XYZ file of C-alpha atoms in Angstrom:
65
model
C -75.117 93.088 -94.581
C -76.159 93.113 -90.877
C -79.580 94.173 -89.631
C -80.126 97.765 -88.499
C -80.618 98.047 -84.757
C -83.413 100.107 -83.223
C -82.306 102.623 -80.635
C -83.028 100.878 -77.265
C -83.943 104.179 -75.425
C -86.264 105.302 -78.213
C -88.250 102.087 -78.279
C -88.878 102.375 -74.582
C -90.153 105.967 -74.826
C -92.170 106.126 -77.991
C -95.111 104.016 -79.331
C -96.958 104.145 -82.699
C -100.696 104.932 -82.594
C -103.162 103.068 -84.908
C -103.065 105.999 -87.373
C -99.240 106.016 -87.545
C -98.472 108.949 -85.230
C -95.638 108.747 -82.762
C -96.953 108.981 -79.113
C -94.940 110.018 -76.102
C -95.458 110.608 -72.375
C -95.155 114.068 -70.748
C -92.272 115.091 -68.632
C -92.180 116.284 -65.041
C -94.427 113.557 -63.480
C -91.717 111.427 -61.933
C -90.820 113.314 -58.670
C -91.378 116.490 -56.617
C -95.174 115.964 -56.980
C -96.065 117.641 -53.599
C -95.917 121.212 -55.015
C -97.777 120.481 -58.180
C -101.484 120.920 -58.279
C -103.891 117.988 -58.719
C -105.048 119.287 -62.113
C -101.509 119.723 -63.237
C -100.495 116.118 -62.244
C -103.558 114.864 -64.025
C -102.709 116.633 -67.198
C -99.140 115.164 -67.018
C -100.463 111.648 -67.034
C -101.915 112.088 -70.551
C -100.072 110.702 -73.572
C -99.554 113.141 -76.425
C -98.076 113.138 -80.027
C -94.608 114.115 -80.894
C -94.090 117.500 -82.484
C -93.895 117.508 -86.297
C -90.354 118.789 -86.306
C -89.123 115.930 -84.092
C -90.889 113.172 -85.960
C -88.091 112.455 -88.599
C -85.406 112.085 -86.079
C -87.461 109.649 -83.895
C -88.497 107.664 -87.055
C -84.747 107.277 -87.771
C -84.088 105.986 -84.258
C -86.972 103.596 -84.431
C -86.013 102.535 -87.997
C -89.380 103.351 -89.383
C -88.230 105.199 -92.524
C-alpha cells in the first residue's frame, strides 16, 4: 500500500510545539498595514495555538493521527 501524503498547504502553515500543540500564525498581517495601529500589528506577529475544535481536522491533514 502506498504511503499517505501530508497536505502540502497544511505543512507550510502549521507547526508542532514541544508539548504537542499545533501552532499557527495570525491573519491580517500581510497587507494594508498603514491603517492598523502599531499595537495591533505587534499582536498579529505573535504565534498562537489552534482552537480545540479545529485540532482533529489539522491532525488529519498533517497525518499525525
